[in-house]
PDB file of C-alpha atoms in Angstrom:
ATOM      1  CA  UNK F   1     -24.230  12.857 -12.243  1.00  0.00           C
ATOM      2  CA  UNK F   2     -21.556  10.463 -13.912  1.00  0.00           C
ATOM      3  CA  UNK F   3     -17.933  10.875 -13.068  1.00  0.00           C
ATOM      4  CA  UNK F   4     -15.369  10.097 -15.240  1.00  0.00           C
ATOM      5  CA  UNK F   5     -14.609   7.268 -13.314  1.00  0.00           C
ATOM      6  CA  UNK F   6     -18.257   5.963 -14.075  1.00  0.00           C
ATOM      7  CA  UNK F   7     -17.204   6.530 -17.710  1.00  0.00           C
ATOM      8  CA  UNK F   8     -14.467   4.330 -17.735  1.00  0.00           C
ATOM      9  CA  UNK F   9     -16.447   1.666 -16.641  1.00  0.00           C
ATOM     10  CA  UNK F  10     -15.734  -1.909 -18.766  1.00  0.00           C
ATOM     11  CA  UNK F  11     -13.003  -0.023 -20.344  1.00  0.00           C
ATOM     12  CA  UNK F  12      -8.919  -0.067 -20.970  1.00  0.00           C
ATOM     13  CA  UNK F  13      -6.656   2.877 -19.754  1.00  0.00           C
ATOM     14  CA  UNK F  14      -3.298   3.274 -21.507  1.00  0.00           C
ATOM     15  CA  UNK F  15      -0.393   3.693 -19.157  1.00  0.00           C
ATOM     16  CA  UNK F  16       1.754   5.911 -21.354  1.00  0.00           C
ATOM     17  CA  UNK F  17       5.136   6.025 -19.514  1.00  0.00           C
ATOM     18  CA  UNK F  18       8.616   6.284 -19.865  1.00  0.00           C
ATOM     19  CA  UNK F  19      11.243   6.484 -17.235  1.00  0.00           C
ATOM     20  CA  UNK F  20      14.883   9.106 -17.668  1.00  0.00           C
ATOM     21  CA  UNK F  21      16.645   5.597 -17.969  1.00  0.00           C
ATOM     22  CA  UNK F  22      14.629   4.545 -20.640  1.00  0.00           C
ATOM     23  CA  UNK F  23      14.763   4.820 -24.636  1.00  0.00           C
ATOM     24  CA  UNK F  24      11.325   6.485 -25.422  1.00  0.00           C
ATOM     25  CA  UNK F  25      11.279   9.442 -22.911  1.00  0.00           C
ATOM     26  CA  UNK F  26      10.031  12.383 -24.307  1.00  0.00           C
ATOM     27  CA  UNK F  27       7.207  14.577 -23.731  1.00  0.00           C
ATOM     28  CA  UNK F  28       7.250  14.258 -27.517  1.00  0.00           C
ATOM     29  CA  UNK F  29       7.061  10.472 -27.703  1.00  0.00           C
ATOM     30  CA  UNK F  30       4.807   9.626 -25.053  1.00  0.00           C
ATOM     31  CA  UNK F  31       2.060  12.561 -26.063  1.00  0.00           C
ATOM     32  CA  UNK F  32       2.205  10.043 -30.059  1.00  0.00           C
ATOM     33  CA  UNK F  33       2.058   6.882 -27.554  1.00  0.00           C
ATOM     34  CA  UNK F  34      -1.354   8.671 -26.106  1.00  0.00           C
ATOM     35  CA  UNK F  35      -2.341   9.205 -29.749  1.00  0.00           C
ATOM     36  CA  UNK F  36      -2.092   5.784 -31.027  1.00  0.00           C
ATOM     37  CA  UNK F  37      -4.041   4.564 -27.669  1.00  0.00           C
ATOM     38  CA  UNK F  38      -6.524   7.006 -28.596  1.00  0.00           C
ATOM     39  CA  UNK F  39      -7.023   6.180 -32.246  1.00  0.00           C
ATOM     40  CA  UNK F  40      -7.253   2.427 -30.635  1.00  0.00           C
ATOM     41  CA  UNK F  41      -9.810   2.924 -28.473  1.00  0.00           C
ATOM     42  CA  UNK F  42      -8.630   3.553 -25.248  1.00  0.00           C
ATOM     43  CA  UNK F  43     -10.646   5.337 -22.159  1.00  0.00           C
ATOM     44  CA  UNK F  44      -8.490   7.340 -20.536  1.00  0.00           C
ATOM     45  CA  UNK F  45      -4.232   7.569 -20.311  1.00  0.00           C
ATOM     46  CA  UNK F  46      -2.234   7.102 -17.367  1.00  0.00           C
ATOM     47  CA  UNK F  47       0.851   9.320 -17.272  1.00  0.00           C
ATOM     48  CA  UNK F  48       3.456  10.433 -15.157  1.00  0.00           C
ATOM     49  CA  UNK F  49       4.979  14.127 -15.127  1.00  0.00           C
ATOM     50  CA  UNK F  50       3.355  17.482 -15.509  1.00  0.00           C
ATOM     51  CA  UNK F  51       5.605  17.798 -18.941  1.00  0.00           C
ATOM     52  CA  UNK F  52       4.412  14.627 -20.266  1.00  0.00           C
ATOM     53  CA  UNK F  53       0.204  15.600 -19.280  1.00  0.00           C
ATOM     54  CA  UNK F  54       0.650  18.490 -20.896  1.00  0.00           C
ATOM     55  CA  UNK F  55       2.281  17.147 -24.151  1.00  0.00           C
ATOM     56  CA  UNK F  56      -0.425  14.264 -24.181  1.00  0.00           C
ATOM     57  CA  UNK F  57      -3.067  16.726 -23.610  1.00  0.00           C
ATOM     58  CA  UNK F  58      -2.149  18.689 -26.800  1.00  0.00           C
ATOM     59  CA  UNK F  59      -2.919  15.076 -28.629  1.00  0.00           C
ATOM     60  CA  UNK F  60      -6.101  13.718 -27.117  1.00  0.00           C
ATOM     61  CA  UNK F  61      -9.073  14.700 -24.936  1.00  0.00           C
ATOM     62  CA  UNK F  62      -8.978  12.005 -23.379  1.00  0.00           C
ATOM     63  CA  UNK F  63      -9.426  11.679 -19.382  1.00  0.00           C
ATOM     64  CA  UNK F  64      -5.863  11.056 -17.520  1.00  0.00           C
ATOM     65  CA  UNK F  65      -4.592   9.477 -14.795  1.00  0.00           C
ATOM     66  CA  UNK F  66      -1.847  11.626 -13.278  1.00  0.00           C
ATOM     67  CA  UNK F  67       1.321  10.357 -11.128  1.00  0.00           C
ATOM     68  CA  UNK F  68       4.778  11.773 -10.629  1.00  0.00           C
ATOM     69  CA  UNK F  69       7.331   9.246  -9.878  1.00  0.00           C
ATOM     70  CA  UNK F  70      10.127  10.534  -7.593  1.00  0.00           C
ATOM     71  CA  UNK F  71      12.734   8.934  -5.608  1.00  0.00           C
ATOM     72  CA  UNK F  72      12.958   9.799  -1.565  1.00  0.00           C
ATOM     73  CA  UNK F  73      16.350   8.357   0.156  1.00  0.00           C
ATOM     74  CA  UNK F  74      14.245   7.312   2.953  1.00  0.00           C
ATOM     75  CA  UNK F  75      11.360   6.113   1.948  1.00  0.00           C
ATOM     76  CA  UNK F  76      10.491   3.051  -1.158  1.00  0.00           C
ATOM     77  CA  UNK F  77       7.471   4.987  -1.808  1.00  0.00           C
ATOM     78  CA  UNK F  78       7.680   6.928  -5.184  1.00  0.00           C
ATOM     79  CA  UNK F  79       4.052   7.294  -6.773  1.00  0.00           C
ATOM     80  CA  UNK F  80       3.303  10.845  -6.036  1.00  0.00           C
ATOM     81  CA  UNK F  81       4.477  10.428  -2.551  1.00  0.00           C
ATOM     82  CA  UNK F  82       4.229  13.354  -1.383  1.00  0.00           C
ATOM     83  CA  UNK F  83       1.921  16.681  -1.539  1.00  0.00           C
ATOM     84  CA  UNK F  84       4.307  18.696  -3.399  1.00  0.00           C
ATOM     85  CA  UNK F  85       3.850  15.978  -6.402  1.00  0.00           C
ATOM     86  CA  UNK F  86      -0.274  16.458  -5.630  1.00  0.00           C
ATOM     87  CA  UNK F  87       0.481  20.109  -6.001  1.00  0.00           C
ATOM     88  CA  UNK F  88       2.651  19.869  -9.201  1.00  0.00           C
ATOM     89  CA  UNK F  89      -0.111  17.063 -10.611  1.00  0.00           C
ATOM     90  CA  UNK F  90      -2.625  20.017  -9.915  1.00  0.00           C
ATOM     91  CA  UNK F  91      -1.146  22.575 -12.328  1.00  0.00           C
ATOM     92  CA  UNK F  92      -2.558  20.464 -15.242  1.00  0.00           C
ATOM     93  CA  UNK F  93      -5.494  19.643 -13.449  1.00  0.00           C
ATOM     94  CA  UNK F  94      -5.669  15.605 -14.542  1.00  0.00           C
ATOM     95  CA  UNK F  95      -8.997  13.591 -13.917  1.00  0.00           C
ATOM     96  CA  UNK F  96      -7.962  11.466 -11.142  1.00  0.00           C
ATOM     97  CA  UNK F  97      -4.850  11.414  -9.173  1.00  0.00           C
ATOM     98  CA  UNK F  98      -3.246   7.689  -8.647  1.00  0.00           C
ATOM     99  CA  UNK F  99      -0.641   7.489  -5.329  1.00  0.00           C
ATOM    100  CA  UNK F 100       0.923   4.915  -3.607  1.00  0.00           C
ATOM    101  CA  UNK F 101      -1.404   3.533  -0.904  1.00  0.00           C
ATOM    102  CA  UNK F 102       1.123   0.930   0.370  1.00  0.00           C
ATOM    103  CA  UNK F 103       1.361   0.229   4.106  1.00  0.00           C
ATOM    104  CA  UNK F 104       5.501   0.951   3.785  1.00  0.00           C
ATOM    105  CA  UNK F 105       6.324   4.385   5.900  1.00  0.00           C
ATOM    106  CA  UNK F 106       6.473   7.269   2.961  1.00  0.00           C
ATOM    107  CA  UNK F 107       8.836  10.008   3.021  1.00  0.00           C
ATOM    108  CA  UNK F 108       8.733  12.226   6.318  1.00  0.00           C
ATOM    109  CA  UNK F 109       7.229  10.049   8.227  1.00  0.00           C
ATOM    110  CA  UNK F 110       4.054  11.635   6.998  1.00  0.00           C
ATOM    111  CA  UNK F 111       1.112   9.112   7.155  1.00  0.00           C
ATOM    112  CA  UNK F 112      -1.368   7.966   4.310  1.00  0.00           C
ATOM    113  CA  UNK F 113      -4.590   9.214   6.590  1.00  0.00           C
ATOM    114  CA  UNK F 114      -3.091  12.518   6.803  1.00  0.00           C
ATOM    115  CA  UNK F 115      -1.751  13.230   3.436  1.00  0.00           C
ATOM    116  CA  UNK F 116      -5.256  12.266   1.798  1.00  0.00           C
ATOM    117  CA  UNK F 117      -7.015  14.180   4.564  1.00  0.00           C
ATOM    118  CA  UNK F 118      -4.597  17.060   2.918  1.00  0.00           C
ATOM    119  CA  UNK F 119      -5.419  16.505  -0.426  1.00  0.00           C
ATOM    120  CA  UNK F 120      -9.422  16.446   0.179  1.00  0.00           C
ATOM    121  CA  UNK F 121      -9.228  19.772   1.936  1.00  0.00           C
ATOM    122  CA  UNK F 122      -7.068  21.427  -0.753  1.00  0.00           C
ATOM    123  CA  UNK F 123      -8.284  19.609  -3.793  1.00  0.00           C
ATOM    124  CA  UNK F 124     -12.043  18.405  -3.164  1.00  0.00           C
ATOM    125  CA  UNK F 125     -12.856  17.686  -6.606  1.00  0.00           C
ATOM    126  CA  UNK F 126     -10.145  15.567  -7.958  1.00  0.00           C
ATOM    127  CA  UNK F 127     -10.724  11.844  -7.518  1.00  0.00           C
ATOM    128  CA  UNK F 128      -8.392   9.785  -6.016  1.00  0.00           C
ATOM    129  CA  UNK F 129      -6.551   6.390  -6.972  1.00  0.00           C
ATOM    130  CA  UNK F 130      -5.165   4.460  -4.177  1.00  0.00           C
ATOM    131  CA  UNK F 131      -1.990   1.797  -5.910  1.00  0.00           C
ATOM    132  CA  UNK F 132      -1.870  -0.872  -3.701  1.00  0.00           C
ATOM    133  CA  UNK F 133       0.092  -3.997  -3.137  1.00  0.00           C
ATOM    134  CA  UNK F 134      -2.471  -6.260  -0.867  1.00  0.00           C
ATOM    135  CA  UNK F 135      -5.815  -7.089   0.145  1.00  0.00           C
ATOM    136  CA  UNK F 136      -6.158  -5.119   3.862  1.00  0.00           C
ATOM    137  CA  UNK F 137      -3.689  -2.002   1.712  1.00  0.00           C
ATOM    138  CA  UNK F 138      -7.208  -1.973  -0.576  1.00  0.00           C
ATOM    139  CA  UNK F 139      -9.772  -2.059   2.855  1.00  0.00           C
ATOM    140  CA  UNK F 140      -7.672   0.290   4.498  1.00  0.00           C
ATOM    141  CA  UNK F 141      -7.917   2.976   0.850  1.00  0.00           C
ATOM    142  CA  UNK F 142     -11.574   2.214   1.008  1.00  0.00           C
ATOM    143  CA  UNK F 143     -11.884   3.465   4.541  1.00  0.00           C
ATOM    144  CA  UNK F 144      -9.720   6.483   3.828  1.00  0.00           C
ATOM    145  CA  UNK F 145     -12.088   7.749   1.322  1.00  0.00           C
ATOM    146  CA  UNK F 146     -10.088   6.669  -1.738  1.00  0.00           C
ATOM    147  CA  UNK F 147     -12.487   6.707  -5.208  1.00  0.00           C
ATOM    148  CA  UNK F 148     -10.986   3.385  -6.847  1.00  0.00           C
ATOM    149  CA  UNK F 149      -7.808   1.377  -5.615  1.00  0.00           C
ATOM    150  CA  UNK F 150      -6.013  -0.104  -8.302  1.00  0.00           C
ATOM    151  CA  UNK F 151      -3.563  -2.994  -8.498  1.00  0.00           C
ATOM    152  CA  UNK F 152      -0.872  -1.366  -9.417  1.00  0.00           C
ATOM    153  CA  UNK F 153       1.703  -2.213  -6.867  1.00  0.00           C
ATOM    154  CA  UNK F 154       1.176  -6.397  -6.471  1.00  0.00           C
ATOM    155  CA  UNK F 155       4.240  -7.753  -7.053  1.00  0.00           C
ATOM    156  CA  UNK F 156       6.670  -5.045  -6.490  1.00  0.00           C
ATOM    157  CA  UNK F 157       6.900  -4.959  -2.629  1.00  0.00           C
ATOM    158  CA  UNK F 158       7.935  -7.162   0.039  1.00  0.00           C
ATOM    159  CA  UNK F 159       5.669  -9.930   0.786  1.00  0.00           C
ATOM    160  CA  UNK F 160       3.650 -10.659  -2.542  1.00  0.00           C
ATOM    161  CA  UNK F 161       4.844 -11.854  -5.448  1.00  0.00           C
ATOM    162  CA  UNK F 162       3.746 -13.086  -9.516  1.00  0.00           C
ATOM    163  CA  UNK F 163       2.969 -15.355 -10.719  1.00  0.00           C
ATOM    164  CA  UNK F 164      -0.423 -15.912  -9.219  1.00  0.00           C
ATOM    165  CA  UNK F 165      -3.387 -18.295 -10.639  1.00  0.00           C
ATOM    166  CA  UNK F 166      -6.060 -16.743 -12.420  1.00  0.00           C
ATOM    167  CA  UNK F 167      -5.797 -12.978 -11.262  1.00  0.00           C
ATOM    168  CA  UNK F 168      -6.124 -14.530  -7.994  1.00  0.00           C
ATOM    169  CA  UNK F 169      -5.195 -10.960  -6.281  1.00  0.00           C
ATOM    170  CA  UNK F 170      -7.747  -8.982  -8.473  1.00  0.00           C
ATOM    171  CA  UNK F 171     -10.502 -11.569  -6.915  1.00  0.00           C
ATOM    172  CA  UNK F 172      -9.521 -11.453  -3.591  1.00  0.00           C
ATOM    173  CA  UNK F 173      -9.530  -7.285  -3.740  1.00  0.00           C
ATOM    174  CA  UNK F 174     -12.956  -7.472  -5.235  1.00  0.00           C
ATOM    175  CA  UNK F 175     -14.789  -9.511  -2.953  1.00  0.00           C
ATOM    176  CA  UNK F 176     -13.118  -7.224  -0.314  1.00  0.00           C
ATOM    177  CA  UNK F 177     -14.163  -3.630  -1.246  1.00  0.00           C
ATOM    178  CA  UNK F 178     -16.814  -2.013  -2.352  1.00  0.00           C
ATOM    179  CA  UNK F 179     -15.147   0.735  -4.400  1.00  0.00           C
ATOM    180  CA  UNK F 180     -14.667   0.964  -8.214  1.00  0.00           C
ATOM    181  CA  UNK F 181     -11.220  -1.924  -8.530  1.00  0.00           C
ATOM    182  CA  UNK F 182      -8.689  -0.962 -11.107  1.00  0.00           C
ATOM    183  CA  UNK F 183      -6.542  -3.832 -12.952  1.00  0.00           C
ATOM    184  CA  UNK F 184      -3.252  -2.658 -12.968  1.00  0.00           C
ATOM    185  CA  UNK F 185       0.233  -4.194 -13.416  1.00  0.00           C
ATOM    186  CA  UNK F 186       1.336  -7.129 -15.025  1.00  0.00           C
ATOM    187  CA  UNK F 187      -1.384  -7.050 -17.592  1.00  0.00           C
ATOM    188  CA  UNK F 188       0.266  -8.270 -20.341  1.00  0.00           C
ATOM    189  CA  UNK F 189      -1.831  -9.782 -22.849  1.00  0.00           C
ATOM    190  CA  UNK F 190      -5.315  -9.366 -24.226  1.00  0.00           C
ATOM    191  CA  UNK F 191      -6.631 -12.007 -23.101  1.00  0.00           C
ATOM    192  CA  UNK F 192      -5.701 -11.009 -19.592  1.00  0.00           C
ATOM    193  CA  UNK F 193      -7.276  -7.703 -19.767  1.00  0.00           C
ATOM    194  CA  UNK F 194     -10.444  -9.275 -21.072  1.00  0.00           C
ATOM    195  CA  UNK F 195     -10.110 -11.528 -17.982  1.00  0.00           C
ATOM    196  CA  UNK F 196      -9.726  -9.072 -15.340  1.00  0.00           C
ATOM    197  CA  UNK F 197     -12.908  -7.221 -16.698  1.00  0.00           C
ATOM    198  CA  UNK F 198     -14.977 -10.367 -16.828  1.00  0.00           C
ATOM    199  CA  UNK F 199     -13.604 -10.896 -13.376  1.00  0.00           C
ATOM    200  CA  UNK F 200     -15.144  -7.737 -12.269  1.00  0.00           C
ATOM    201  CA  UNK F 201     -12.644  -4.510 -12.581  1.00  0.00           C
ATOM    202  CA  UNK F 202     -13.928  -1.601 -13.171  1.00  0.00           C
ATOM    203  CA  UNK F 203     -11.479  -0.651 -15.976  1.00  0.00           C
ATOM    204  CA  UNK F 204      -8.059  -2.155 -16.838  1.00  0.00           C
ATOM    205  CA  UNK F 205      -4.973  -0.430 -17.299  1.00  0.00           C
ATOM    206  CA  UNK F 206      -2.484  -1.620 -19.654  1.00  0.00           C
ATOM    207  CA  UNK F 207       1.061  -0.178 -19.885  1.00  0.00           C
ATOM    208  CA  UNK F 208       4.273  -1.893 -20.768  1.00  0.00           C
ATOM    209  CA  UNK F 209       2.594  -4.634 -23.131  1.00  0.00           C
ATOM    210  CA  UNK F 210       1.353  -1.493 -25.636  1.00  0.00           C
ATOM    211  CA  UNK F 211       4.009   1.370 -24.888  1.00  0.00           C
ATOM    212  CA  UNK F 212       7.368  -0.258 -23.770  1.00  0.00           C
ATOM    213  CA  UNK F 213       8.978  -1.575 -27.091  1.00  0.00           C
ATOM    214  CA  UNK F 214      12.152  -2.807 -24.998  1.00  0.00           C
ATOM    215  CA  UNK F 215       9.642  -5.017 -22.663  1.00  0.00           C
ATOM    216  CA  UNK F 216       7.560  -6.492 -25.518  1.00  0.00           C
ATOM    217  CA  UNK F 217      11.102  -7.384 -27.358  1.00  0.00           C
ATOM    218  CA  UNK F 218      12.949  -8.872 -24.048  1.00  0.00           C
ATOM    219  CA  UNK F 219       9.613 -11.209 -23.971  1.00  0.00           C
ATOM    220  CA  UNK F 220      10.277 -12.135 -27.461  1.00  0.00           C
ATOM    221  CA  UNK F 221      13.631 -12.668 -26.975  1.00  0.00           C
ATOM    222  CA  UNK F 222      12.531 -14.993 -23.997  1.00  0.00           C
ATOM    223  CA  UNK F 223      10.191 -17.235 -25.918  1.00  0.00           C
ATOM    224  CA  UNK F 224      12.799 -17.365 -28.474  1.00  0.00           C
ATOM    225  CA  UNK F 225      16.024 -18.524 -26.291  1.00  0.00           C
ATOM    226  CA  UNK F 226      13.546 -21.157 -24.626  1.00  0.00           C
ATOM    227  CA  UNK F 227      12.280 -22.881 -27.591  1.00  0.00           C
ATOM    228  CA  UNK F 228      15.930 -22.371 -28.563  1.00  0.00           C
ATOM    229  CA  UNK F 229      16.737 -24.222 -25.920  1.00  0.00           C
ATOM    230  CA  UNK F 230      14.727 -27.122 -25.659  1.00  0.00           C
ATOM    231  CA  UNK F 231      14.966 -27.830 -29.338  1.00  0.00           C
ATOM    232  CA  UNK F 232      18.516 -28.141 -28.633  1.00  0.00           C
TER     233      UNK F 232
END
């Protein structure tokens, strides 16, 4: 029987997103982002918050991705860390649950092994999205039992960093797991999401390039004060 991971197969995922500090959060807002997505074809949304599930919900019936981001003083973890975000994620019952699957100590000192081990006994159905940041993070989410690992996190913790040549990261992640690999982060363009498919991913997320206005301008802006520049 197909999952709804199988159905996202050679498909894009809309991250629909939008942080307290930033100019577009709203339930309101991102539940229209997940509309437009929709309307252009997406698979599936990725979005963070119960509020913001339930608002895209109301739009589109289309499979999602659920995360809560919260800070912990100890701990850089912050993609549903924790079981209490699992717990809150479950109220609205989303299709697959993404977490941090990082190798950096999360908050209580609770360990990734245990905290999926929790999640499988409470929650047996919901698949599971391991976001992770390098190539034994991904081996070590495939051994755990993890459904798909996604490359959410490269570039955005100690010890890796963009750019890279070629999706070099998403290749060396796929010849080293045999689990369903999701292309996540720094997917900017169309071309690139094209790329990372014909590379091998599963499914590709895109988030910032469609639904953060401020990003796509600041890029803009970029292009503009270089060529600015060396015109000068």
């Amino acid at each position: 029987m197909k999952t709804v991971l199988d159905n996202l197969k050679g498909k894009l995922v809309v991250s629909c997103q939008a942080l307290e500090n930033e100019p577009l959060h709203s339930p309101f807002i991102m539940s229209r982002m997940a509309l437009a997505a929709a309307q252009g074809g997406a698979a599936a949304i990725r979005a963070n918050s119960v509020v913001d599930i339930e608002a895209i919900r109301q739009q589109v019936s289309l499979p999602v991705i659920g995360i809560i981001k919260r800070d912990y003083p100890e701990s850089e973890v912050f993609i549903t860390a924790t079981m209490k975000e699992v717990d809150e994620l479950m109220s609205v019952s989303p299709d697959i649950i993404a977490l941090d699957a990082t190798a950096r100590p999360r908050p209580g000192g609770e360990s990734l092994k245990t905290l999926v081990s929790r999640i499988r006994a409470r929650y047996p159905a919901v698949l599971l999205m391991a976001d992770i940041s390098s190539v034994d993070e991904a081996v070590t989410a495939q051994a755990l039992g993890f459904d798909c690992v996604g490359t959410t996190l490269y570039g955005y913790t100690a010890g890796n960093s963009l750019p890279e040549n070629d999706c070099a990261f998403l290749k060396a992640v796929l010849a080293a797991v045999t689990v369903p690999v999701v292309a996540e982060g720094n997917v900017d363009t169309p071309e690139r999401a094209a790329r990372c498919l014909a590379l091998g991913a599963h499914t590709v997320v895109v988030g910032g390039a469609i639904t953060r206005p401020q990003q796509i301008t600041e890029r803009c802006m970029a292009a503009i004060d270089a060529q600015s520049t060396d015109g000068a």
